[in-house]
Amino acid sequence: MDLLTKFTFVIACLFAEWSVTFITVANCSELSSDSALKLPPAANVIPVKQASTLGSFYSLSLQSAFPDDVEVNEYCIELLHIYRQRYVTLANCLVTYARPIKICQNCYSGFNSLDDIYKNISSDQSGPGNVSCHDSLMRSDRVMLLYTLFSNLHEIWTESAKCSKCLTEDQEALTNDTVNFMATLNQSLSCFQQFQKNHTELCKDCKASYKRLNELYGRMQKNQTLCIDLEDAMNTTHQLWSNTYNCLLPREETVPVIAVSSFMLFLPVIFYLSSFLHSEQKKRKLIHAKRAKSSGSLMNIQDKFN
């Protein structure tokens, strides 16, 4: 075996031993001087996981820590953990009260907590040790995950559900109108529960409470103080009253509507009747005028003969 062949043999063995993904099992102990280096067939290529029993492989793990100048400091990491806990708490509350929907009245404390930690993270003001987490947590990547997650929940809370309409200015409690509406709603539902086996009695005895609920809902709708909780509760109550119990509640505005409709219906009859009477009166005047003219002619003729 010449020197060049031995050097090639050593390089091949080292390459096989240092391979990261696959281990090539080859018999490197024998090599004739008149034969070239033979690579093992594909069937002898064994993945690293399977080659662990052979006792001759190297595993490579990626470095888990970056240099200190690009790592997130401990203060920001702590804020990130708090953000995670509060986000999970709010998401869990939203899913729990999604049907029937009661998120505004049950999840406002969770939303306020998440909003506070988000403002803390996104603020440019420095924390302990003049540390600001705005850039490292909010703007360090293209996705801006913390911002995107909060924006989605914020849009649901403020734009879709309009929960602020049912809460006080500090978002710490339900408004008086909301509490009053919920109490009136519970009265109607309790009445429905009491007479649900007798729909005739239900429509008669629950009419007053249901009418008060409708009037209160109408005022809140006019004042724009309704959130998704109240809207969904009122829609469900409407369906129970109209579809399930087959009750009807005539509205006060239907009376003038019926009066106007009746007037419009009889308007053509009134028009044709007045036209007919007017034409008959005109005919009578014409006939009277002709008779008077003819009578005058006869008198003139008699005078001539006389």
PDB file of C-alpha atoms in Angstrom:
ATOM      1  CA  MET A   1       0.000   0.000   0.000  1.00  0.00           C
ATOM      2  CA  ASP A   2       1.601   3.294  -1.134  1.00  0.00           C
ATOM      3  CA  LEU A   3       1.557   6.522   0.849  1.00  0.00           C
ATOM      4  CA  LEU A   4      -1.184   8.197  -1.237  1.00  0.00           C
ATOM      5  CA  THR A   5      -3.547   5.269  -0.795  1.00  0.00           C
ATOM      6  CA  LYS A   6      -2.986   5.188   2.983  1.00  0.00           C
ATOM      7  CA  PHE A   7      -3.658   8.953   3.231  1.00  0.00           C
ATOM      8  CA  THR A   8      -6.891   8.589   1.250  1.00  0.00           C
ATOM      9  CA  PHE A   9      -7.916   5.685   3.489  1.00  0.00           C
ATOM     10  CA  VAL A  10      -7.378   7.729   6.676  1.00  0.00           C
ATOM     11  CA  ILE A  11      -9.308  10.726   5.336  1.00  0.00           C
ATOM     12  CA  ALA A  12     -12.251   8.480   4.375  1.00  0.00           C
ATOM     13  CA  CYS A  13     -12.395   6.895   7.829  1.00  0.00           C
ATOM     14  CA  LEU A  14     -12.310  10.285   9.544  1.00  0.00           C
ATOM     15  CA  PHE A  15     -15.071  11.587   7.283  1.00  0.00           C
ATOM     16  CA  ALA A  16     -17.221   8.563   8.087  1.00  0.00           C
ATOM     17  CA  GLU A  17     -16.692   9.053  11.815  1.00  0.00           C
ATOM     18  CA  TRP A  18     -17.437  12.788  11.799  1.00  0.00           C
ATOM     19  CA  SER A  19     -20.589  12.502   9.680  1.00  0.00           C
ATOM     20  CA  VAL A  20     -23.494  14.421  11.391  1.00  0.00           C
ATOM     21  CA  THR A  21     -26.606  12.927   9.913  1.00  0.00           C
ATOM     22  CA  PHE A  22     -25.580   9.459   8.916  1.00  0.00           C
ATOM     23  CA  ILE A  23     -23.001   6.887  10.095  1.00  0.00           C
ATOM     24  CA  THR A  24     -21.319   4.877   7.432  1.00  0.00           C
ATOM     25  CA  VAL A  25     -20.422   1.403   8.627  1.00  0.00           C
ATOM     26  CA  ALA A  26     -17.375   0.240   6.698  1.00  0.00           C
ATOM     27  CA  ASN A  27     -14.609  -2.194   7.238  1.00  0.00           C
ATOM     28  CA  CYS A  28     -11.553   0.048   7.274  1.00  0.00           C
ATOM     29  CA  SER A  29      -9.112  -2.580   8.485  1.00  0.00           C
ATOM     30  CA  GLU A  30      -8.315  -4.145   5.129  1.00  0.00           C
ATOM     31  CA  LEU A  31      -7.429  -2.479   1.859  1.00  0.00           C
ATOM     32  CA  SER A  32      -5.289  -4.111  -0.779  1.00  0.00           C
ATOM     33  CA  SER A  33      -2.601  -2.130  -2.536  1.00  0.00           C
ATOM     34  CA  ASP A  34      -4.023  -2.775  -5.982  1.00  0.00           C
ATOM     35  CA  SER A  35      -7.666  -1.840  -5.255  1.00  0.00           C
ATOM     36  CA  ALA A  36      -9.320   1.561  -4.913  1.00  0.00           C
ATOM     37  CA  LEU A  37     -11.288   2.694  -1.837  1.00  0.00           C
ATOM     38  CA  LYS A  38     -14.795   1.239  -1.997  1.00  0.00           C
ATOM     39  CA  LEU A  39     -17.761   3.123  -0.454  1.00  0.00           C
ATOM     40  CA  PRO A  40     -20.379   0.974   1.283  1.00  0.00           C
ATOM     41  CA  PRO A  41     -23.716   0.437  -0.456  1.00  0.00           C
ATOM     42  CA  ALA A  42     -26.741   2.581   0.432  1.00  0.00           C
ATOM     43  CA  ALA A  43     -28.189  -0.185   2.576  1.00  0.00           C
ATOM     44  CA  ASN A  44     -25.288   0.217   5.016  1.00  0.00           C
ATOM     45  CA  VAL A  45     -26.038   3.915   5.654  1.00  0.00           C
ATOM     46  CA  ILE A  46     -27.613   4.033   9.122  1.00  0.00           C
ATOM     47  CA  PRO A  47     -29.326   7.116  10.636  1.00  0.00           C
ATOM     48  CA  VAL A  48     -27.851   8.582  13.779  1.00  0.00           C
ATOM     49  CA  LYS A  49     -30.774   7.449  15.964  1.00  0.00           C
ATOM     50  CA  GLN A  50     -30.356   3.852  14.835  1.00  0.00           C
ATOM     51  CA  ALA A  51     -26.572   3.955  15.075  1.00  0.00           C
ATOM     52  CA  SER A  52     -26.568   4.871  18.758  1.00  0.00           C
ATOM     53  CA  THR A  53     -26.177   1.199  19.647  1.00  0.00           C
ATOM     54  CA  LEU A  54     -22.943   1.062  17.716  1.00  0.00           C
ATOM     55  CA  GLY A  55     -21.256   3.312  20.262  1.00  0.00           C
ATOM     56  CA  SER A  56     -19.383   5.303  17.659  1.00  0.00           C
ATOM     57  CA  PHE A  57     -21.155   8.556  16.652  1.00  0.00           C
ATOM     58  CA  TYR A  58     -21.201  12.229  17.485  1.00  0.00           C
ATOM     59  CA  SER A  59     -24.395  14.250  18.128  1.00  0.00           C
ATOM     60  CA  LEU A  60     -24.599  17.955  17.385  1.00  0.00           C
ATOM     61  CA  SER A  61     -26.881  20.289  19.406  1.00  0.00           C
ATOM     62  CA  LEU A  62     -27.541  23.895  18.350  1.00  0.00           C
ATOM     63  CA  GLN A  63     -26.280  26.567  20.649  1.00  0.00           C
ATOM     64  CA  SER A  64     -29.308  27.544  22.804  1.00  0.00           C
ATOM     65  CA  ALA A  65     -28.010  30.904  23.981  1.00  0.00           C
ATOM     66  CA  PHE A  66     -27.099  33.955  21.965  1.00  0.00           C
ATOM     67  CA  PRO A  67     -24.450  36.506  22.935  1.00  0.00           C
ATOM     68  CA  ASP A  68     -25.323  38.754  25.849  1.00  0.00           C
ATOM     69  CA  ASP A  69     -25.794  41.830  23.688  1.00  0.00           C
ATOM     70  CA  VAL A  70     -28.776  40.296  21.816  1.00  0.00           C
ATOM     71  CA  GLU A  71     -30.376  38.316  24.630  1.00  0.00           C
ATOM     72  CA  VAL A  72     -33.559  39.554  26.353  1.00  0.00           C
ATOM     73  CA  ASN A  73     -32.806  40.707  29.881  1.00  0.00           C
ATOM     74  CA  GLU A  74     -34.374  39.139  32.951  1.00  0.00           C
ATOM     75  CA  TYR A  75     -36.760  42.033  33.581  1.00  0.00           C
ATOM     76  CA  CYS A  76     -38.308  41.684  30.106  1.00  0.00           C
ATOM     77  CA  ILE A  77     -38.454  37.908  30.444  1.00  0.00           C
ATOM     78  CA  GLU A  78     -40.457  38.334  33.655  1.00  0.00           C
ATOM     79  CA  LEU A  79     -42.889  40.670  31.875  1.00  0.00           C
ATOM     80  CA  LEU A  80     -43.197  38.117  29.086  1.00  0.00           C
ATOM     81  CA  HIS A  81     -44.149  35.391  31.595  1.00  0.00           C
ATOM     82  CA  ILE A  82     -46.789  37.654  33.146  1.00  0.00           C
ATOM     83  CA  TYR A  83     -48.151  38.474  29.678  1.00  0.00           C
ATOM     84  CA  ARG A  84     -48.422  34.759  28.888  1.00  0.00           C
ATOM     85  CA  GLN A  85     -50.305  33.963  32.092  1.00  0.00           C
ATOM     86  CA  ARG A  86     -52.778  36.801  31.687  1.00  0.00           C
ATOM     87  CA  TYR A  87     -53.343  36.100  27.996  1.00  0.00           C
ATOM     88  CA  VAL A  88     -54.148  32.463  28.733  1.00  0.00           C
ATOM     89  CA  THR A  89     -56.486  33.507  31.556  1.00  0.00           C
ATOM     90  CA  LEU A  90     -58.427  35.891  29.311  1.00  0.00           C
ATOM     91  CA  ALA A  91     -58.592  33.442  26.402  1.00  0.00           C
ATOM     92  CA  ASN A  92     -59.894  30.748  28.718  1.00  0.00           C
ATOM     93  CA  CYS A  93     -62.572  33.116  30.053  1.00  0.00           C
ATOM     94  CA  LEU A  94     -63.685  34.097  26.543  1.00  0.00           C
ATOM     95  CA  VAL A  95     -64.071  30.486  25.475  1.00  0.00           C
ATOM     96  CA  THR A  96     -65.858  29.537  28.701  1.00  0.00           C
ATOM     97  CA  TYR A  97     -68.526  32.239  28.295  1.00  0.00           C
ATOM     98  CA  ALA A  98     -68.782  32.097  24.503  1.00  0.00           C
ATOM     99  CA  ARG A  99     -72.172  30.341  24.446  1.00  0.00           C
ATOM    100  CA  PRO A 100     -74.454  31.767  25.680  1.00  0.00           C
ATOM    101  CA  ILE A 101     -72.225  34.760  25.338  1.00  0.00           C
ATOM    102  CA  LYS A 102     -71.499  36.535  28.632  1.00  0.00           C
ATOM    103  CA  ILE A 103     -67.944  37.705  28.084  1.00  0.00           C
ATOM    104  CA  CYS A 104     -68.420  41.385  28.924  1.00  0.00           C
ATOM    105  CA  GLN A 105     -69.911  40.737  32.343  1.00  0.00           C
ATOM    106  CA  ASN A 106     -67.492  37.953  33.323  1.00  0.00           C
ATOM    107  CA  CYS A 107     -64.138  38.671  31.634  1.00  0.00           C
ATOM    108  CA  TYR A 108     -63.565  42.402  32.092  1.00  0.00           C
ATOM    109  CA  SER A 109     -61.123  41.890  34.988  1.00  0.00           C
ATOM    110  CA  GLY A 110     -59.014  39.542  32.839  1.00  0.00           C
ATOM    111  CA  PHE A 111     -59.021  42.018  29.959  1.00  0.00           C
ATOM    112  CA  ASN A 112     -57.943  44.861  32.257  1.00  0.00           C
ATOM    113  CA  SER A 113     -55.059  42.768  33.617  1.00  0.00           C
ATOM    114  CA  LEU A 114     -53.835  41.902  30.130  1.00  0.00           C
ATOM    115  CA  ASP A 115     -54.214  45.508  29.025  1.00  0.00           C
ATOM    116  CA  ASP A 116     -52.074  46.688  31.947  1.00  0.00           C
ATOM    117  CA  ILE A 117     -49.175  44.321  31.229  1.00  0.00           C
ATOM    118  CA  TYR A 118     -49.360  45.104  27.501  1.00  0.00           C
ATOM    119  CA  LYS A 119     -49.086  48.828  28.201  1.00  0.00           C
ATOM    120  CA  ASN A 120     -46.123  48.105  30.464  1.00  0.00           C
ATOM    121  CA  ILE A 121     -44.340  46.116  27.756  1.00  0.00           C
ATOM    122  CA  SER A 122     -45.117  48.459  24.873  1.00  0.00           C
ATOM    123  CA  SER A 123     -44.215  51.597  26.780  1.00  0.00           C
ATOM    124  CA  ASP A 124     -40.956  53.366  25.995  1.00  0.00           C
ATOM    125  CA  GLN A 125     -40.483  54.202  29.649  1.00  0.00           C
ATOM    126  CA  SER A 126     -37.587  52.456  31.306  1.00  0.00           C
ATOM    127  CA  GLY A 127     -38.021  49.885  34.060  1.00  0.00           C
ATOM    128  CA  PRO A 128     -35.549  48.944  36.789  1.00  0.00           C
ATOM    129  CA  GLY A 129     -32.016  49.660  35.682  1.00  0.00           C
ATOM    130  CA  ASN A 130     -33.185  51.875  32.792  1.00  0.00           C
ATOM    131  CA  VAL A 131     -34.518  48.831  30.938  1.00  0.00           C
ATOM    132  CA  SER A 132     -37.175  49.185  28.201  1.00  0.00           C
ATOM    133  CA  CYS A 133     -38.764  46.039  26.748  1.00  0.00           C
ATOM    134  CA  HIS A 134     -40.530  47.736  23.857  1.00  0.00           C
ATOM    135  CA  ASP A 135     -37.948  46.918  21.197  1.00  0.00           C
ATOM    136  CA  SER A 136     -36.804  43.538  22.489  1.00  0.00           C
ATOM    137  CA  LEU A 137     -40.328  42.099  22.927  1.00  0.00           C
ATOM    138  CA  MET A 138     -42.579  44.083  20.582  1.00  0.00           C
ATOM    139  CA  ARG A 139     -40.482  44.965  17.542  1.00  0.00           C
ATOM    140  CA  SER A 140     -37.685  42.422  17.430  1.00  0.00           C
ATOM    141  CA  ASP A 141     -39.165  40.314  14.600  1.00  0.00           C
ATOM    142  CA  ARG A 142     -41.354  40.672  11.539  1.00  0.00           C
ATOM    143  CA  VAL A 143     -44.391  38.912  13.036  1.00  0.00           C
ATOM    144  CA  MET A 144     -44.516  41.075  16.180  1.00  0.00           C
ATOM    145  CA  LEU A 145     -46.358  38.252  17.878  1.00  0.00           C
ATOM    146  CA  LEU A 146     -47.216  39.942  21.180  1.00  0.00           C
ATOM    147  CA  TYR A 147     -48.692  42.930  19.354  1.00  0.00           C
ATOM    148  CA  THR A 148     -50.667  40.727  16.949  1.00  0.00           C
ATOM    149  CA  LEU A 149     -52.115  38.546  19.695  1.00  0.00           C
ATOM    150  CA  PHE A 150     -53.212  41.513  21.777  1.00  0.00           C
ATOM    151  CA  SER A 151     -54.610  43.376  18.768  1.00  0.00           C
ATOM    152  CA  ASN A 152     -56.883  40.452  17.887  1.00  0.00           C
ATOM    153  CA  LEU A 153     -58.329  40.244  21.398  1.00  0.00           C
ATOM    154  CA  HIS A 154     -58.598  44.022  21.646  1.00  0.00           C
ATOM    155  CA  GLU A 155     -60.573  44.186  18.401  1.00  0.00           C
ATOM    156  CA  ILE A 156     -62.963  41.477  19.602  1.00  0.00           C
ATOM    157  CA  TRP A 157     -63.435  43.205  22.953  1.00  0.00           C
ATOM    158  CA  THR A 158     -63.923  46.783  21.752  1.00  0.00           C
ATOM    159  CA  GLU A 159     -65.167  46.595  18.138  1.00  0.00           C
ATOM    160  CA  SER A 160     -67.071  43.318  17.785  1.00  0.00           C
ATOM    161  CA  ALA A 161     -68.415  42.771  21.313  1.00  0.00           C
ATOM    162  CA  LYS A 162     -68.505  46.487  22.301  1.00  0.00           C
ATOM    163  CA  CYS A 163     -67.982  45.495  25.932  1.00  0.00           C
ATOM    164  CA  SER A 164     -67.083  49.056  26.907  1.00  0.00           C
ATOM    165  CA  LYS A 165     -70.749  50.016  26.333  1.00  0.00           C
ATOM    166  CA  CYS A 166     -71.768  47.854  29.293  1.00  0.00           C
ATOM    167  CA  LEU A 167     -68.920  48.905  31.585  1.00  0.00           C
ATOM    168  CA  THR A 168     -68.104  52.031  33.528  1.00  0.00           C
ATOM    169  CA  GLU A 169     -65.455  54.464  32.317  1.00  0.00           C
ATOM    170  CA  ASP A 170     -62.718  52.762  34.330  1.00  0.00           C
ATOM    171  CA  GLN A 171     -63.850  49.365  32.965  1.00  0.00           C
ATOM    172  CA  GLU A 172     -63.987  48.022  36.527  1.00  0.00           C
ATOM    173  CA  ALA A 173     -67.733  47.358  36.901  1.00  0.00           C
ATOM    174  CA  LEU A 174     -71.015  47.020  35.011  1.00  0.00           C
ATOM    175  CA  THR A 175     -73.069  50.147  34.385  1.00  0.00           C
ATOM    176  CA  ASN A 176     -76.382  50.728  36.166  1.00  0.00           C
ATOM    177  CA  ASP A 177     -78.299  50.313  32.902  1.00  0.00           C
ATOM    178  CA  THR A 178     -76.677  46.932  32.351  1.00  0.00           C
ATOM    179  CA  VAL A 179     -77.482  45.745  35.871  1.00  0.00           C
ATOM    180  CA  ASN A 180     -81.070  46.983  35.502  1.00  0.00           C
ATOM    181  CA  PHE A 181     -81.453  45.222  32.175  1.00  0.00           C
ATOM    182  CA  MET A 182     -80.150  41.943  33.578  1.00  0.00           C
ATOM    183  CA  ALA A 183     -82.583  42.172  36.513  1.00  0.00           C
ATOM    184  CA  THR A 184     -85.539  42.836  34.192  1.00  0.00           C
ATOM    185  CA  LEU A 185     -84.422  39.999  31.938  1.00  0.00           C
ATOM    186  CA  ASN A 186     -84.286  37.596  34.873  1.00  0.00           C
ATOM    187  CA  GLN A 187     -87.861  38.554  35.792  1.00  0.00           C
ATOM    188  CA  SER A 188     -89.104  37.677  32.311  1.00  0.00           C
ATOM    189  CA  LEU A 189     -87.164  34.418  32.207  1.00  0.00           C
ATOM    190  CA  SER A 190     -88.476  33.447  35.648  1.00  0.00           C
ATOM    191  CA  CYS A 191     -92.014  34.081  34.429  1.00  0.00           C
ATOM    192  CA  PHE A 192     -91.346  31.963  31.337  1.00  0.00           C
ATOM    193  CA  GLN A 193     -90.068  29.209  33.580  1.00  0.00           C
ATOM    194  CA  GLN A 194     -93.172  29.330  35.751  1.00  0.00           C
ATOM    195  CA  PHE A 195     -95.716  29.059  32.927  1.00  0.00           C
ATOM    196  CA  GLN A 196     -93.746  27.178  30.272  1.00  0.00           C
ATOM    197  CA  LYS A 197     -96.222  24.250  30.362  1.00  0.00           C
ATOM    198  CA  ASN A 198     -99.177  26.544  29.664  1.00  0.00           C
ATOM    199  CA  HIS A 199     -98.393  28.908  26.818  1.00  0.00           C
ATOM    200  CA  THR A 200    -101.753  30.647  27.007  1.00  0.00           C
ATOM    201  CA  GLU A 201    -101.211  31.642  30.618  1.00  0.00           C
ATOM    202  CA  LEU A 202     -97.590  32.528  29.849  1.00  0.00           C
ATOM    203  CA  CYS A 203     -98.542  34.984  27.113  1.00  0.00           C
ATOM    204  CA  LYS A 204    -101.058  36.640  29.442  1.00  0.00           C
ATOM    205  CA  ASP A 205     -99.165  36.688  32.762  1.00  0.00           C
ATOM    206  CA  CYS A 206     -95.684  37.425  31.383  1.00  0.00           C
ATOM    207  CA  LYS A 207     -96.800  40.151  29.007  1.00  0.00           C
ATOM    208  CA  ALA A 208     -96.104  42.995  31.446  1.00  0.00           C
ATOM    209  CA  SER A 209     -92.543  41.954  32.316  1.00  0.00           C
ATOM    210  CA  TYR A 210     -91.728  41.209  28.688  1.00  0.00           C
ATOM    211  CA  LYS A 211     -93.086  44.607  27.648  1.00  0.00           C
ATOM    212  CA  ARG A 212     -90.907  46.365  30.270  1.00  0.00           C
ATOM    213  CA  LEU A 213     -87.887  44.461  28.962  1.00  0.00           C
ATOM    214  CA  ASN A 214     -88.631  45.562  25.396  1.00  0.00           C
ATOM    215  CA  GLU A 215     -89.020  49.187  26.418  1.00  0.00           C
ATOM    216  CA  LEU A 216     -85.766  49.149  28.377  1.00  0.00           C
ATOM    217  CA  TYR A 217     -83.933  47.518  25.477  1.00  0.00           C
ATOM    218  CA  GLY A 218     -85.308  50.143  23.095  1.00  0.00           C
ATOM    219  CA  ARG A 219     -84.050  53.010  25.281  1.00  0.00           C
ATOM    220  CA  MET A 220     -80.601  51.433  25.626  1.00  0.00           C
ATOM    221  CA  GLN A 221     -80.447  50.837  21.893  1.00  0.00           C
ATOM    222  CA  LYS A 222     -81.280  54.494  21.292  1.00  0.00           C
ATOM    223  CA  ASN A 223     -78.634  55.599  23.793  1.00  0.00           C
ATOM    224  CA  GLN A 224     -76.054  53.173  22.308  1.00  0.00           C
ATOM    225  CA  THR A 225     -75.386  51.431  25.629  1.00  0.00           C
ATOM    226  CA  LEU A 226     -75.718  47.850  24.417  1.00  0.00           C
ATOM    227  CA  CYS A 227     -72.957  45.255  24.293  1.00  0.00           C
ATOM    228  CA  ILE A 228     -72.975  41.776  22.784  1.00  0.00           C
ATOM    229  CA  ASP A 229     -74.136  40.187  26.045  1.00  0.00           C
ATOM    230  CA  LEU A 230     -77.360  42.189  26.122  1.00  0.00           C
ATOM    231  CA  GLU A 231     -78.002  41.931  22.390  1.00  0.00           C
ATOM    232  CA  ASP A 232     -77.639  38.167  22.397  1.00  0.00           C
ATOM    233  CA  ALA A 233     -79.787  37.803  25.531  1.00  0.00           C
ATOM    234  CA  MET A 234     -82.555  39.931  23.991  1.00  0.00           C
ATOM    235  CA  ASN A 235     -82.467  38.005  20.707  1.00  0.00           C
ATOM    236  CA  THR A 236     -82.817  34.730  22.610  1.00  0.00           C
ATOM    237  CA  THR A 237     -85.738  36.141  24.634  1.00  0.00           C
ATOM    238  CA  HIS A 238     -87.452  37.309  21.421  1.00  0.00           C
ATOM    239  CA  GLN A 239     -87.148  33.810  19.984  1.00  0.00           C
ATOM    240  CA  LEU A 240     -88.624  32.264  23.120  1.00  0.00           C
ATOM    241  CA  TRP A 241     -91.560  34.674  23.182  1.00  0.00           C
ATOM    242  CA  SER A 242     -92.408  34.570  19.485  1.00  0.00           C
ATOM    243  CA  ASN A 243     -91.252  31.186  18.165  1.00  0.00           C
ATOM    244  CA  THR A 244     -91.264  28.868  21.177  1.00  0.00           C
ATOM    245  CA  TYR A 245     -94.319  30.182  23.054  1.00  0.00           C
ATOM    246  CA  ASN A 246     -96.104  31.748  20.028  1.00  0.00           C
ATOM    247  CA  CYS A 247     -96.938  34.932  21.920  1.00  0.00           C
ATOM    248  CA  LEU A 248     -97.589  38.293  20.303  1.00  0.00           C
ATOM    249  CA  LEU A 249     -97.039  41.731  21.764  1.00  0.00           C
ATOM    250  CA  PRO A 250     -98.649  44.484  19.655  1.00  0.00           C
ATOM    251  CA  ARG A 251     -96.549  47.577  19.603  1.00  0.00           C
ATOM    252  CA  GLU A 252     -97.941  51.025  20.267  1.00  0.00           C
ATOM    253  CA  GLU A 253     -96.686  52.358  16.944  1.00  0.00           C
ATOM    254  CA  THR A 254     -98.871  49.892  15.040  1.00  0.00           C
ATOM    255  CA  VAL A 255    -102.016  51.952  15.789  1.00  0.00           C
ATOM    256  CA  PRO A 256    -101.047  55.021  13.733  1.00  0.00           C
ATOM    257  CA  VAL A 257     -99.605  52.746  11.053  1.00  0.00           C
ATOM    258  CA  ILE A 258    -102.952  50.967  10.720  1.00  0.00           C
ATOM    259  CA  ALA A 259    -104.802  54.306  10.658  1.00  0.00           C
ATOM    260  CA  VAL A 260    -102.604  55.717   7.904  1.00  0.00           C
ATOM    261  CA  SER A 261    -102.818  52.485   5.908  1.00  0.00           C
ATOM    262  CA  SER A 262    -106.614  52.489   6.150  1.00  0.00           C
ATOM    263  CA  PHE A 263    -106.761  56.119   4.994  1.00  0.00           C
ATOM    264  CA  MET A 264    -104.541  55.366   2.018  1.00  0.00           C
ATOM    265  CA  LEU A 265    -106.690  52.346   1.169  1.00  0.00           C
ATOM    266  CA  PHE A 266    -109.934  54.342   1.088  1.00  0.00           C
ATOM    267  CA  LEU A 267    -108.387  57.376  -0.560  1.00  0.00           C
ATOM    268  CA  PRO A 268    -109.223  56.226  -4.146  1.00  0.00           C
ATOM    269  CA  VAL A 269    -112.814  55.506  -3.082  1.00  0.00           C
ATOM    270  CA  ILE A 270    -113.119  58.969  -1.575  1.00  0.00           C
ATOM    271  CA  PHE A 271    -111.625  60.522  -4.704  1.00  0.00           C
ATOM    272  CA  TYR A 272    -113.993  58.755  -7.126  1.00  0.00           C
ATOM    273  CA  LEU A 273    -116.991  59.424  -4.899  1.00  0.00           C
ATOM    274  CA  SER A 274    -116.223  63.133  -4.684  1.00  0.00           C
ATOM    275  CA  SER A 275    -115.682  63.264  -8.453  1.00  0.00           C
ATOM    276  CA  PHE A 276    -119.012  61.569  -9.046  1.00  0.00           C
ATOM    277  CA  LEU A 277    -120.872  63.942  -6.731  1.00  0.00           C
ATOM    278  CA  HIS A 278    -119.170  66.931  -8.307  1.00  0.00           C
ATOM    279  CA  SER A 279    -120.118  65.809 -11.835  1.00  0.00           C
ATOM    280  CA  GLU A 280    -123.747  65.192 -10.815  1.00  0.00           C
ATOM    281  CA  GLN A 281    -123.979  68.649  -9.327  1.00  0.00           C
ATOM    282  CA  LYS A 282    -122.549  70.128 -12.509  1.00  0.00           C
ATOM    283  CA  LYS A 283    -125.117  68.278 -14.616  1.00  0.00           C
ATOM    284  CA  ARG A 284    -127.943  69.661 -12.510  1.00  0.00           C
ATOM    285  CA  LYS A 285    -126.698  73.214 -13.001  1.00  0.00           C
ATOM    286  CA  LEU A 286    -126.515  72.731 -16.766  1.00  0.00           C
ATOM    287  CA  ILE A 287    -130.032  71.272 -16.950  1.00  0.00           C
ATOM    288  CA  HIS A 288    -131.420  74.111 -14.825  1.00  0.00           C
ATOM    289  CA  ALA A 289    -129.721  76.698 -17.035  1.00  0.00           C
ATOM    290  CA  LYS A 290    -131.151  75.093 -20.221  1.00  0.00           C
ATOM    291  CA  ARG A 291    -134.648  75.006 -18.780  1.00  0.00           C
ATOM    292  CA  ALA A 292    -134.441  78.642 -17.809  1.00  0.00           C
ATOM    293  CA  LYS A 293    -133.274  79.574 -21.323  1.00  0.00           C
ATOM    294  CA  SER A 294    -136.053  77.617 -22.994  1.00  0.00           C
ATOM    295  CA  SER A 295    -138.661  79.216 -20.749  1.00  0.00           C
ATOM    296  CA  GLY A 296    -137.427  82.668 -21.737  1.00  0.00           C
ATOM    297  CA  SER A 297    -137.697  81.763 -25.427  1.00  0.00           C
ATOM    298  CA  LEU A 298    -141.307  80.663 -25.069  1.00  0.00           C
ATOM    299  CA  MET A 299    -142.214  83.907 -23.352  1.00  0.00           C
ATOM    300  CA  ASN A 300    -140.685  85.914 -26.164  1.00  0.00           C
ATOM    301  CA  ILE A 301    -142.683  83.951 -28.727  1.00  0.00           C
ATOM    302  CA  GLN A 302    -145.942  84.515 -26.851  1.00  0.00           C
ATOM    303  CA  ASP A 303    -145.261  88.219 -26.645  1.00  0.00           C
ATOM    304  CA  LYS A 304    -144.841  88.392 -30.433  1.00  0.00           C
ATOM    305  CA  PHE A 305    -148.153  86.679 -31.060  1.00  0.00           C
ATOM    306  CA  ASN A 306    -149.878  88.946 -28.631  1.00  0.00           C
TER     307      ASN A 306
END
